[in-house]
Amino acid sequence: MVISYLLLGVVHAGAVIKIFKAGAFQAVGWFGEYGHGIPPWLAAAIICLVVLTYVFFGGMRGTAWANAFQTTVFMVLGMLTFVTIAHAVGGTGNLWQDMRIASQDVPVQQWTRSSIPKPVYFSYLLIPLSVGMFPHVFQHWLTARSVNTFRLPIVMHPIMIMIVWVPCVLLGVWASGPNSGIPAGTSENRVLALLVQTHAGPILGGLLTAGILAAIMSSLDSQFLCLGTIFTEDIVVHSRRHGHFSEKQIVLMARLFVVAMVLVTYVLSLFPRAVFDLGIWSFSGFTGLVPLVLAAIYWRRLTLAGAVASVVAAAGTWWILFWRAGWGLNKTYAFPESPIPLVGDWNVPPMLPVVTIVAVATVVLLSVSLVTRPPSEATLGRFFPEPRKPT
């Protein structure tokens, strides 16, 4: 699941750089098949090397500061991109009027769910639950020293998400309109980059491209760092031989593991996939961990066996459904693959795989926990302390 998430950034980075550097290397003959621009495979490799370099040398603190800077760059330049393209598509010079015109030109099926069955449409509501399960986000929450640390992030996070993603979503919708300059049938991986290239000049286009790449790298670096931490803390340090490893050896093993994961991701990025479909599959897997986290916080009867079984069930279900979908090539795959009749006119309709993943993970978690020995009172006392009595 993490690799599929990493693929989102690597694939998109290659596509963005290829579009903006098209025609820049006329003298390089072997770049001809890529429009005399930088090939996606080379662009993706460069991005991976850059991110690995500052993650390895900057560590947690350096990566956190890089994240803050990259996100700020993307937010500022993202809003500039939004305003620039809105003016170009609308043509009036008034932002609200331009947004209205750009929206009116969009085909009706892009604004409605007329082409999506209702069960599939509503099953998309489970996808956002994955955000709290992303390893790099989850790890950030665990660094808090007290519950008071969450006050500002909980308030500001939705606002920042809106600033980052609402313009991106609207730009994607506007791209389907006749005045966007984007040909029908264009790969979704190329839409944002083509919009910027079409409606911004070379200088502004370069700045906006930097903003897009900043957003991509701000996600990649956190995940690279998180992979290394998971490997060292949950595997190396907890192994029986961890006492034989020095700190320098552990750091080296973490770096080698991260490099290995990046190499696997890079190789997989050479096989074309749509970014949106990769995202749905990746986020579906992470959503399958939500029942476990909720149970760990609120259910005293949860057991270690139930937790492990739930993770295995979620991962196994994800793999089976991903295989049934042709390893993600079937963009409209839903499960069950045909309606399952129940009683009378009732049936189980096809829905996004995330519904099945969450259902299986939940049933397995409950079943295994109920048939295995419950946690001891001492264990429960550590995680479910008795509320203080008022004095």
mmCIF file of C-alpha atoms in Angstrom:
data_model
loop_
_atom_site.group_PDB
_atom_site.id
_atom_site.type_symbol
_atom_site.label_atom_id
_atom_site.label_comp_id
_atom_site.label_asym_id
_atom_site.label_seq_id
_atom_site.Cartn_x
_atom_site.Cartn_y
_atom_site.Cartn_z
ATOM 1 C CA MET A 1 0.000 0.000 0.000
ATOM 2 C CA VAL A 2 2.852 2.382 0.787
ATOM 3 C CA ILE A 3 4.514 1.554 -2.516
ATOM 4 C CA SER A 4 1.308 2.298 -4.402
ATOM 5 C CA TYR A 5 1.155 5.643 -2.572
ATOM 6 C CA LEU A 6 4.779 6.394 -3.478
ATOM 7 C CA LEU A 7 3.938 5.608 -7.095
ATOM 8 C CA LEU A 8 1.486 8.521 -7.133
ATOM 9 C CA GLY A 9 4.273 11.040 -6.678
ATOM 10 C CA VAL A 10 6.893 9.322 -8.811
ATOM 11 C CA VAL A 11 4.580 8.820 -11.810
ATOM 12 C CA HIS A 12 3.182 12.352 -11.667
ATOM 13 C CA ALA A 13 6.621 13.944 -11.256
ATOM 14 C CA GLY A 14 7.837 12.213 -14.409
ATOM 15 C CA ALA A 15 4.768 13.339 -16.361
ATOM 16 C CA VAL A 16 5.001 16.971 -15.198
ATOM 17 C CA ILE A 17 8.678 17.403 -16.036
ATOM 18 C CA LYS A 18 8.261 15.710 -19.424
ATOM 19 C CA ILE A 19 5.507 18.158 -20.428
ATOM 20 C CA PHE A 20 7.311 21.310 -19.341
ATOM 21 C CA LYS A 21 10.669 20.388 -20.844
ATOM 22 C CA ALA A 22 9.222 19.260 -24.194
ATOM 23 C CA GLY A 23 11.303 20.760 -27.012
ATOM 24 C CA ALA A 24 14.097 21.930 -24.705
ATOM 25 C CA PHE A 25 16.638 19.371 -25.937
ATOM 26 C CA GLN A 26 16.425 19.506 -29.719
ATOM 27 C CA ALA A 27 20.087 18.561 -30.043
ATOM 28 C CA VAL A 28 19.665 15.330 -28.079
ATOM 29 C CA GLY A 29 18.518 12.784 -30.630
ATOM 30 C CA TRP A 30 17.583 10.019 -28.236
ATOM 31 C CA PHE A 31 15.138 12.402 -26.498
ATOM 32 C CA GLY A 32 13.186 12.664 -29.760
ATOM 33 C CA GLU A 33 10.558 10.089 -28.859
ATOM 34 C CA TYR A 34 9.754 12.168 -25.757
ATOM 35 C CA GLY A 35 9.198 15.416 -27.692
ATOM 36 C CA HIS A 36 12.848 16.384 -27.131
ATOM 37 C CA GLY A 37 12.095 16.817 -23.450
ATOM 38 C CA ILE A 38 13.279 14.939 -20.385
ATOM 39 C CA PRO A 39 11.969 11.347 -20.475
ATOM 40 C CA PRO A 40 9.582 10.513 -17.610
ATOM 41 C CA TRP A 41 11.837 7.697 -16.395
ATOM 42 C CA LEU A 42 14.784 10.103 -16.087
ATOM 43 C CA ALA A 43 12.690 12.840 -14.465
ATOM 44 C CA ALA A 44 11.286 10.389 -11.909
ATOM 45 C CA ALA A 45 14.797 9.138 -11.104
ATOM 46 C CA ILE A 46 16.035 12.705 -10.539
ATOM 47 C CA ILE A 47 13.150 13.494 -8.182
ATOM 48 C CA CYS A 48 13.785 10.307 -6.184
ATOM 49 C CA LEU A 49 17.511 11.092 -5.872
ATOM 50 C CA VAL A 50 16.868 14.670 -4.758
ATOM 51 C CA VAL A 51 14.379 13.603 -2.096
ATOM 52 C CA LEU A 52 16.573 10.754 -0.847
ATOM 53 C CA THR A 53 19.534 13.129 -0.555
ATOM 54 C CA TYR A 54 17.912 15.682 1.719
ATOM 55 C CA VAL A 55 16.088 13.009 3.736
ATOM 56 C CA PHE A 56 19.351 11.152 4.430
ATOM 57 C CA PHE A 57 21.366 14.264 5.269
ATOM 58 C CA GLY A 58 18.621 16.331 6.884
ATOM 59 C CA GLY A 59 16.954 13.657 8.987
ATOM 60 C CA MET A 60 13.639 14.211 10.755
ATOM 61 C CA ARG A 61 14.208 17.905 11.505
ATOM 62 C CA GLY A 62 15.494 18.748 8.035
ATOM 63 C CA THR A 63 12.630 16.883 6.392
ATOM 64 C CA ALA A 64 10.073 18.656 8.595
ATOM 65 C CA TRP A 65 11.432 22.072 7.600
ATOM 66 C CA ALA A 66 11.568 21.018 3.950
ATOM 67 C CA ASN A 67 7.934 19.887 4.225
ATOM 68 C CA ALA A 68 6.876 23.222 5.688
ATOM 69 C CA PHE A 69 8.654 25.147 2.936
ATOM 70 C CA GLN A 70 7.385 22.903 0.122
ATOM 71 C CA THR A 71 3.795 23.039 1.346
ATOM 72 C CA THR A 72 3.954 26.829 1.633
ATOM 73 C CA VAL A 73 5.342 27.076 -1.901
ATOM 74 C CA PHE A 74 2.595 24.834 -3.252
ATOM 75 C CA MET A 75 -0.177 26.694 -1.427
ATOM 76 C CA VAL A 76 0.970 30.104 -2.683
ATOM 77 C CA LEU A 77 1.756 29.002 -6.230
ATOM 78 C CA GLY A 78 -1.292 26.729 -6.296
ATOM 79 C CA MET A 79 -3.582 29.685 -5.648
ATOM 80 C CA LEU A 80 -1.678 31.684 -8.273
ATOM 81 C CA THR A 81 -2.178 28.804 -10.722
ATOM 82 C CA PHE A 82 -5.879 28.705 -9.927
ATOM 83 C CA VAL A 83 -6.368 32.449 -10.504
ATOM 84 C CA THR A 84 -4.259 32.444 -13.689
ATOM 85 C CA ILE A 85 -6.128 29.551 -15.298
ATOM 86 C CA ALA A 86 -9.531 30.873 -14.175
ATOM 87 C CA HIS A 87 -8.809 34.193 -15.912
ATOM 88 C CA ALA A 88 -7.536 32.405 -19.029
ATOM 89 C CA VAL A 89 -10.594 30.150 -19.332
ATOM 90 C CA GLY A 90 -13.205 32.754 -18.305
ATOM 91 C CA GLY A 91 -11.665 35.688 -20.112
ATOM 92 C CA THR A 92 -13.423 38.541 -18.265
ATOM 93 C CA GLY A 93 -10.709 39.534 -15.800
ATOM 94 C CA ASN A 94 -13.131 39.216 -12.881
ATOM 95 C CA LEU A 95 -12.285 36.154 -10.790
ATOM 96 C CA TRP A 96 -15.851 35.281 -9.709
ATOM 97 C CA GLN A 97 -17.209 35.814 -13.201
ATOM 98 C CA ASP A 98 -14.384 33.774 -14.729
ATOM 99 C CA MET A 99 -15.048 30.922 -12.295
ATOM 100 C CA ARG A 100 -18.739 31.003 -13.200
ATOM 101 C CA ILE A 101 -18.008 30.899 -16.941
ATOM 102 C CA ALA A 102 -15.440 28.114 -16.577
ATOM 103 C CA SER A 103 -17.922 26.073 -14.547
ATOM 104 C CA GLN A 104 -20.803 26.606 -16.980
ATOM 105 C CA ASP A 105 -18.709 25.193 -19.833
ATOM 106 C CA VAL A 106 -18.165 21.881 -18.043
ATOM 107 C CA PRO A 107 -20.227 18.929 -19.379
ATOM 108 C CA VAL A 108 -23.101 18.096 -17.052
ATOM 109 C CA GLN A 109 -21.842 14.554 -16.377
ATOM 110 C CA GLN A 110 -18.719 16.015 -14.755
ATOM 111 C CA TRP A 111 -20.787 17.956 -12.199
ATOM 112 C CA THR A 112 -23.201 15.155 -11.356
ATOM 113 C CA ARG A 113 -23.004 11.471 -10.492
ATOM 114 C CA SER A 114 -25.206 10.521 -13.446
ATOM 115 C CA SER A 115 -22.513 8.241 -14.864
ATOM 116 C CA ILE A 116 -21.683 6.623 -11.506
ATOM 117 C CA PRO A 117 -24.007 4.093 -9.812
ATOM 118 C CA LYS A 118 -25.250 5.333 -6.440
ATOM 119 C CA PRO A 119 -23.603 2.551 -4.356
ATOM 120 C CA VAL A 120 -20.244 3.241 -6.000
ATOM 121 C CA TYR A 121 -20.666 6.987 -5.541
ATOM 122 C CA PHE A 122 -21.452 6.740 -1.833
ATOM 123 C CA SER A 123 -18.702 4.187 -1.197
ATOM 124 C CA TYR A 124 -16.227 6.928 -2.139
ATOM 125 C CA LEU A 125 -17.101 8.490 1.230
ATOM 126 C CA LEU A 126 -14.939 5.848 2.932
ATOM 127 C CA ILE A 127 -11.813 6.880 1.029
ATOM 128 C CA PRO A 128 -11.060 10.071 3.061
ATOM 129 C CA LEU A 129 -10.836 7.978 6.242
ATOM 130 C CA SER A 130 -7.490 6.752 4.918
ATOM 131 C CA VAL A 131 -5.784 10.086 5.642
ATOM 132 C CA GLY A 132 -5.382 9.376 9.342
ATOM 133 C CA MET A 133 -3.905 5.963 8.522
ATOM 134 C CA PHE A 134 -1.108 7.191 6.244
ATOM 135 C CA PRO A 135 2.113 6.084 7.987
ATOM 136 C CA HIS A 136 3.789 9.493 7.695
ATOM 137 C CA VAL A 137 0.701 11.304 9.036
ATOM 138 C CA PHE A 138 0.149 8.735 11.794
ATOM 139 C CA GLN A 139 3.797 9.049 12.826
ATOM 140 C CA HIS A 140 3.502 12.830 13.056
ATOM 141 C CA TRP A 141 0.528 12.515 15.423
ATOM 142 C CA LEU A 142 2.483 10.131 17.654
ATOM 143 C CA THR A 143 5.183 12.762 18.259
ATOM 144 C CA ALA A 144 2.778 14.927 20.283
ATOM 145 C CA ARG A 145 3.698 15.308 23.960
ATOM 146 C CA SER A 146 0.150 16.070 25.119
ATOM 147 C CA VAL A 147 -3.400 16.265 23.833
ATOM 148 C CA ASN A 148 -3.146 20.058 23.810
ATOM 149 C CA THR A 149 -0.733 19.786 20.896
ATOM 150 C CA PHE A 150 -3.641 18.742 18.670
ATOM 151 C CA ARG A 151 -5.731 21.880 19.190
ATOM 152 C CA LEU A 152 -4.208 24.025 16.460
ATOM 153 C CA PRO A 153 -3.604 21.211 13.899
ATOM 154 C CA ILE A 154 -7.169 19.889 14.233
ATOM 155 C CA VAL A 155 -8.553 23.354 13.483
ATOM 156 C CA MET A 156 -6.087 24.318 10.753
ATOM 157 C CA HIS A 157 -5.743 20.989 8.938
ATOM 158 C CA PRO A 158 -9.163 21.101 7.198
ATOM 159 C CA ILE A 159 -8.579 24.729 6.207
ATOM 160 C CA MET A 160 -5.168 23.966 4.724
ATOM 161 C CA ILE A 161 -6.554 20.929 2.917
ATOM 162 C CA MET A 162 -9.229 23.113 1.333
ATOM 163 C CA ILE A 163 -6.649 25.684 0.228
ATOM 164 C CA VAL A 164 -4.507 22.957 -1.332
ATOM 165 C CA TRP A 165 -7.105 20.684 -2.907
ATOM 166 C CA VAL A 166 -10.238 22.668 -3.779
ATOM 167 C CA PRO A 167 -8.398 24.639 -6.503
ATOM 168 C CA CYS A 168 -6.852 21.422 -7.843
ATOM 169 C CA VAL A 169 -10.222 19.681 -8.045
ATOM 170 C CA LEU A 170 -11.855 22.658 -9.755
ATOM 171 C CA LEU A 171 -9.013 22.883 -12.275
ATOM 172 C CA GLY A 172 -9.453 19.210 -13.082
ATOM 173 C CA VAL A 173 -13.177 19.726 -13.643
ATOM 174 C CA TRP A 174 -12.633 22.827 -15.780
ATOM 175 C CA ALA A 175 -10.177 20.883 -17.939
ATOM 176 C CA SER A 176 -13.117 18.876 -19.310
ATOM 177 C CA GLY A 177 -14.698 22.051 -20.729
ATOM 178 C CA PRO A 178 -14.329 23.135 -24.373
ATOM 179 C CA ASN A 179 -12.453 26.364 -23.551
ATOM 180 C CA SER A 180 -9.802 24.781 -21.345
ATOM 181 C CA GLY A 181 -7.443 24.003 -24.215
ATOM 182 C CA ILE A 182 -7.120 20.395 -23.070
ATOM 183 C CA PRO A 183 -7.983 17.856 -25.798
ATOM 184 C CA ALA A 184 -10.637 15.278 -24.945
ATOM 185 C CA GLY A 185 -9.181 11.954 -23.875
ATOM 186 C CA THR A 186 -6.021 13.476 -22.365
ATOM 187 C CA SER A 187 -4.438 11.285 -19.695
ATOM 188 C CA GLU A 188 -5.406 12.471 -16.232
ATOM 189 C CA ASN A 189 -1.724 12.299 -15.258
ATOM 190 C CA ARG A 190 -1.018 15.205 -17.651
ATOM 191 C CA VAL A 191 -4.024 17.492 -17.144
ATOM 192 C CA LEU A 192 -2.666 19.879 -14.489
ATOM 193 C CA ALA A 193 0.700 20.253 -16.192
ATOM 194 C CA LEU A 194 -0.953 20.880 -19.573
ATOM 195 C CA LEU A 195 -3.252 23.517 -18.071
ATOM 196 C CA VAL A 196 -0.271 25.399 -16.675
ATOM 197 C CA GLN A 197 1.725 25.037 -19.891
ATOM 198 C CA THR A 198 -1.224 26.211 -22.016
ATOM 199 C CA HIS A 199 -2.317 29.227 -19.982
ATOM 200 C CA ALA A 200 0.861 30.511 -18.286
ATOM 201 C CA GLY A 201 3.968 32.097 -19.794
ATOM 202 C CA PRO A 202 7.411 30.488 -19.524
ATOM 203 C CA ILE A 203 8.433 32.300 -16.325
ATOM 204 C CA LEU A 204 5.131 31.897 -14.516
ATOM 205 C CA GLY A 205 4.845 28.359 -15.891
ATOM 206 C CA GLY A 206 8.238 27.508 -14.424
ATOM 207 C CA LEU A 207 7.232 28.842 -11.017
ATOM 208 C CA LEU A 208 3.946 26.968 -11.090
ATOM 209 C CA THR A 209 5.748 23.782 -12.104
ATOM 210 C CA ALA A 210 8.043 24.264 -9.113
ATOM 211 C CA GLY A 211 4.932 24.454 -6.948
ATOM 212 C CA ILE A 212 3.608 21.173 -8.346
ATOM 213 C CA LEU A 213 6.949 19.433 -7.782
ATOM 214 C CA ALA A 214 7.134 20.888 -4.256
ATOM 215 C CA ALA A 215 3.799 19.241 -3.449
ATOM 216 C CA ILE A 216 4.997 15.928 -4.850
ATOM 217 C CA MET A 217 8.278 15.983 -2.933
ATOM 218 C CA SER A 218 6.646 17.070 0.334
ATOM 219 C CA SER A 219 4.739 13.788 0.331
ATOM 220 C CA LEU A 220 7.588 11.582 -0.886
ATOM 221 C CA ASP A 221 10.120 12.713 1.712
ATOM 222 C CA SER A 222 7.802 12.054 4.667
ATOM 223 C CA GLN A 223 7.054 8.582 3.377
ATOM 224 C CA PHE A 224 10.725 7.769 2.758
ATOM 225 C CA LEU A 225 11.566 8.856 6.302
ATOM 226 C CA CYS A 226 8.634 6.938 7.748
ATOM 227 C CA LEU A 227 9.620 3.736 5.949
ATOM 228 C CA GLY A 228 13.070 3.908 7.520
ATOM 229 C CA THR A 229 11.616 4.504 10.974
ATOM 230 C CA ILE A 230 9.142 1.630 10.679
ATOM 231 C CA PHE A 231 11.889 -0.732 9.537
ATOM 232 C CA THR A 232 14.305 0.181 12.328
ATOM 233 C CA GLU A 233 11.855 0.505 15.230
ATOM 234 C CA ASP A 234 9.447 -2.334 14.414
ATOM 235 C CA ILE A 235 11.820 -4.862 12.850
ATOM 236 C CA VAL A 236 15.507 -4.221 13.592
ATOM 237 C CA VAL A 237 15.258 -2.903 17.163
ATOM 238 C CA HIS A 238 12.677 -5.533 18.154
ATOM 239 C CA SER A 239 14.659 -8.413 16.697
ATOM 240 C CA ARG A 240 16.586 -10.662 19.058
ATOM 241 C CA ARG A 241 19.929 -9.508 17.707
ATOM 242 C CA HIS A 242 19.318 -5.785 18.043
ATOM 243 C CA GLY A 243 21.860 -5.608 20.859
ATOM 244 C CA HIS A 244 24.611 -6.487 18.369
ATOM 245 C CA PHE A 245 23.894 -3.471 16.171
ATOM 246 C CA SER A 246 25.443 -0.076 16.754
ATOM 247 C CA GLU A 247 23.488 3.099 16.060
ATOM 248 C CA LYS A 248 25.542 3.661 12.920
ATOM 249 C CA GLN A 249 24.678 0.162 11.651
ATOM 250 C CA ILE A 250 20.970 0.708 12.314
ATOM 251 C CA VAL A 251 21.034 3.989 10.386
ATOM 252 C CA LEU A 252 22.814 2.260 7.501
ATOM 253 C CA MET A 253 20.252 -0.560 7.426
ATOM 254 C CA ALA A 254 17.408 1.956 7.456
ATOM 255 C CA ARG A 255 18.921 3.826 4.524
ATOM 256 C CA LEU A 256 19.485 0.636 2.542
ATOM 257 C CA PHE A 257 15.901 -0.449 3.195
ATOM 258 C CA VAL A 258 14.538 2.912 2.041
ATOM 259 C CA VAL A 259 16.699 2.798 -1.089
ATOM 260 C CA ALA A 260 15.404 -0.715 -1.824
ATOM 261 C CA MET A 261 11.773 0.432 -1.481
ATOM 262 C CA VAL A 262 12.433 3.450 -3.697
ATOM 263 C CA LEU A 263 14.036 1.223 -6.341
ATOM 264 C CA VAL A 264 11.001 -1.078 -6.311
ATOM 265 C CA THR A 265 8.709 1.945 -6.626
ATOM 266 C CA TYR A 266 10.792 3.391 -9.443
ATOM 267 C CA VAL A 267 10.744 0.136 -11.419
ATOM 268 C CA LEU A 268 6.966 -0.121 -11.018
ATOM 269 C CA SER A 269 6.598 3.498 -12.188
ATOM 270 C CA LEU A 270 7.979 2.464 -15.575
ATOM 271 C CA PHE A 271 4.719 0.598 -16.196
ATOM 272 C CA PRO A 272 2.029 3.217 -17.006
ATOM 273 C CA ARG A 273 -0.820 3.603 -14.519
ATOM 274 C CA ALA A 274 -3.378 6.358 -13.967
ATOM 275 C CA VAL A 275 -2.601 8.424 -10.872
ATOM 276 C CA PHE A 276 -6.256 8.627 -9.767
ATOM 277 C CA ASP A 277 -6.741 4.857 -9.925
ATOM 278 C CA LEU A 278 -3.490 4.248 -8.041
ATOM 279 C CA GLY A 279 -4.683 6.655 -5.375
ATOM 280 C CA ILE A 280 -8.031 4.916 -4.954
ATOM 281 C CA TRP A 281 -6.369 1.529 -4.520
ATOM 282 C CA SER A 282 -3.723 2.850 -2.138
ATOM 283 C CA PHE A 283 -6.213 4.775 0.000
ATOM 284 C CA SER A 284 -8.603 1.802 0.046
ATOM 285 C CA GLY A 285 -5.937 -0.307 1.697
ATOM 286 C CA PHE A 286 -5.194 2.308 4.340
ATOM 287 C CA THR A 287 -8.910 2.724 5.068
ATOM 288 C CA GLY A 288 -8.948 -0.973 5.964
ATOM 289 C CA LEU A 289 -6.878 -0.070 9.055
ATOM 290 C CA VAL A 290 -9.511 2.322 10.424
ATOM 291 C CA PRO A 291 -11.530 -0.373 12.286
ATOM 292 C CA LEU A 292 -8.382 -1.450 14.135
ATOM 293 C CA VAL A 293 -7.485 2.079 15.235
ATOM 294 C CA LEU A 294 -11.035 2.798 16.409
ATOM 295 C CA ALA A 295 -11.115 -0.480 18.332
ATOM 296 C CA ALA A 296 -7.725 0.228 19.915
ATOM 297 C CA ILE A 297 -9.007 3.563 21.209
ATOM 298 C CA TYR A 298 -12.529 2.627 22.311
ATOM 299 C CA TRP A 299 -12.915 -1.164 22.705
ATOM 300 C CA ARG A 300 -11.509 -2.792 25.852
ATOM 301 C CA ARG A 301 -12.054 -6.303 24.466
ATOM 302 C CA LEU A 302 -9.611 -5.932 21.573
ATOM 303 C CA THR A 303 -6.801 -8.507 21.666
ATOM 304 C CA LEU A 304 -3.387 -8.727 20.036
ATOM 305 C CA ALA A 305 -4.518 -11.702 17.965
ATOM 306 C CA GLY A 306 -7.565 -9.774 16.775
ATOM 307 C CA ALA A 307 -5.441 -6.785 15.798
ATOM 308 C CA VAL A 308 -2.938 -8.868 13.840
ATOM 309 C CA ALA A 309 -5.686 -10.894 12.173
ATOM 310 C CA SER A 310 -7.473 -7.692 11.132
ATOM 311 C CA VAL A 311 -4.354 -6.287 9.467
ATOM 312 C CA VAL A 312 -3.667 -9.569 7.674
ATOM 313 C CA ALA A 313 -7.302 -9.799 6.544
ATOM 314 C CA ALA A 314 -7.307 -6.214 5.242
ATOM 315 C CA ALA A 315 -4.042 -6.707 3.363
ATOM 316 C CA GLY A 316 -5.101 -10.082 1.974
ATOM 317 C CA THR A 317 -8.469 -8.770 0.801
ATOM 318 C CA TRP A 318 -6.752 -5.785 -0.820
ATOM 319 C CA TRP A 319 -4.366 -8.045 -2.742
ATOM 320 C CA ILE A 320 -7.114 -10.383 -3.935
ATOM 321 C CA LEU A 321 -9.315 -7.540 -5.172
ATOM 322 C CA PHE A 322 -6.340 -5.749 -6.746
ATOM 323 C CA TRP A 323 -5.545 -8.967 -8.615
ATOM 324 C CA ARG A 324 -9.172 -9.356 -9.685
ATOM 325 C CA ALA A 325 -9.028 -5.808 -11.072
ATOM 326 C CA GLY A 326 -6.142 -6.761 -13.358
ATOM 327 C CA TRP A 327 -3.598 -5.175 -10.993
ATOM 328 C CA GLY A 328 -5.475 -1.892 -11.186
ATOM 329 C CA LEU A 329 -5.950 -1.778 -14.962
ATOM 330 C CA ASN A 330 -9.727 -2.206 -14.677
ATOM 331 C CA LYS A 331 -10.697 1.376 -13.783
ATOM 332 C CA THR A 332 -14.350 0.555 -13.155
ATOM 333 C CA TYR A 333 -13.819 -2.546 -11.016
ATOM 334 C CA ALA A 334 -16.365 -2.968 -8.221
ATOM 335 C CA PHE A 335 -17.099 -5.759 -5.762
ATOM 336 C CA PRO A 336 -19.182 -7.848 -5.686
ATOM 337 C CA GLU A 337 -18.645 -8.129 -9.412
ATOM 338 C CA SER A 338 -22.394 -8.706 -9.868
ATOM 339 C CA PRO A 339 -25.283 -8.039 -7.440
ATOM 340 C CA ILE A 340 -25.777 -10.662 -4.724
ATOM 341 C CA PRO A 341 -29.510 -11.315 -4.145
ATOM 342 C CA LEU A 342 -30.733 -11.274 -0.553
ATOM 343 C CA VAL A 343 -34.433 -11.221 0.406
ATOM 344 C CA GLY A 344 -37.146 -10.012 -1.942
ATOM 345 C CA ASP A 345 -35.923 -7.088 -3.998
ATOM 346 C CA TRP A 346 -32.919 -6.519 -1.756
ATOM 347 C CA ASN A 347 -29.416 -7.279 -2.974
ATOM 348 C CA VAL A 348 -25.791 -6.366 -2.336
ATOM 349 C CA PRO A 349 -24.813 -4.057 -5.214
ATOM 350 C CA PRO A 350 -21.311 -3.639 -6.659
ATOM 351 C CA MET A 351 -19.340 -1.041 -4.695
ATOM 352 C CA LEU A 352 -15.775 0.189 -4.481
ATOM 353 C CA PRO A 353 -13.368 -2.462 -3.109
ATOM 354 C CA VAL A 354 -12.821 -0.306 -0.008
ATOM 355 C CA VAL A 355 -16.234 -1.390 1.338
ATOM 356 C CA THR A 356 -15.298 -5.070 1.210
ATOM 357 C CA ILE A 357 -11.858 -4.395 2.700
ATOM 358 C CA VAL A 358 -13.311 -2.504 5.672
ATOM 359 C CA ALA A 359 -16.081 -5.070 6.196
ATOM 360 C CA VAL A 360 -13.697 -8.045 6.188
ATOM 361 C CA ALA A 361 -11.211 -6.291 8.486
ATOM 362 C CA THR A 362 -14.000 -5.423 10.936
ATOM 363 C CA VAL A 363 -15.555 -8.898 11.021
ATOM 364 C CA VAL A 364 -12.186 -10.601 11.494
ATOM 365 C CA LEU A 365 -11.171 -8.147 14.231
ATOM 366 C CA LEU A 366 -14.378 -8.725 16.199
ATOM 367 C CA SER A 367 -14.458 -12.497 15.696
ATOM 368 C CA VAL A 368 -10.841 -13.204 16.628
ATOM 369 C CA SER A 369 -10.881 -10.821 19.596
ATOM 370 C CA LEU A 370 -14.029 -12.423 21.021
ATOM 371 C CA VAL A 371 -12.644 -15.981 20.833
ATOM 372 C CA THR A 372 -9.202 -15.177 22.259
ATOM 373 C CA ARG A 373 -8.165 -14.318 25.804
ATOM 374 C CA PRO A 374 -9.024 -10.708 26.724
ATOM 375 C CA PRO A 375 -6.324 -8.302 27.898
ATOM 376 C CA SER A 376 -5.414 -8.405 31.583
ATOM 377 C CA GLU A 377 -6.641 -5.756 33.992
ATOM 378 C CA ALA A 378 -3.098 -4.432 34.258
ATOM 379 C CA THR A 379 -2.956 -3.921 30.496
ATOM 380 C CA LEU A 380 -6.380 -2.289 30.417
ATOM 381 C CA GLY A 381 -5.341 0.000 33.257
ATOM 382 C CA ARG A 382 -2.485 1.357 31.143
ATOM 383 C CA PHE A 383 -4.671 2.270 28.183
ATOM 384 C CA PHE A 384 -8.109 2.772 29.762
ATOM 385 C CA PRO A 385 -7.449 4.558 33.062
ATOM 386 C CA GLU A 386 -10.377 5.128 35.379
ATOM 387 C CA PRO A 387 -11.795 8.661 35.127
ATOM 388 C CA ARG A 388 -10.942 10.927 38.024
ATOM 389 C CA LYS A 389 -13.728 11.417 40.533
ATOM 390 C CA PRO A 390 -14.756 15.025 41.120
ATOM 391 C CA THR A 391 -13.587 16.396 44.428
#
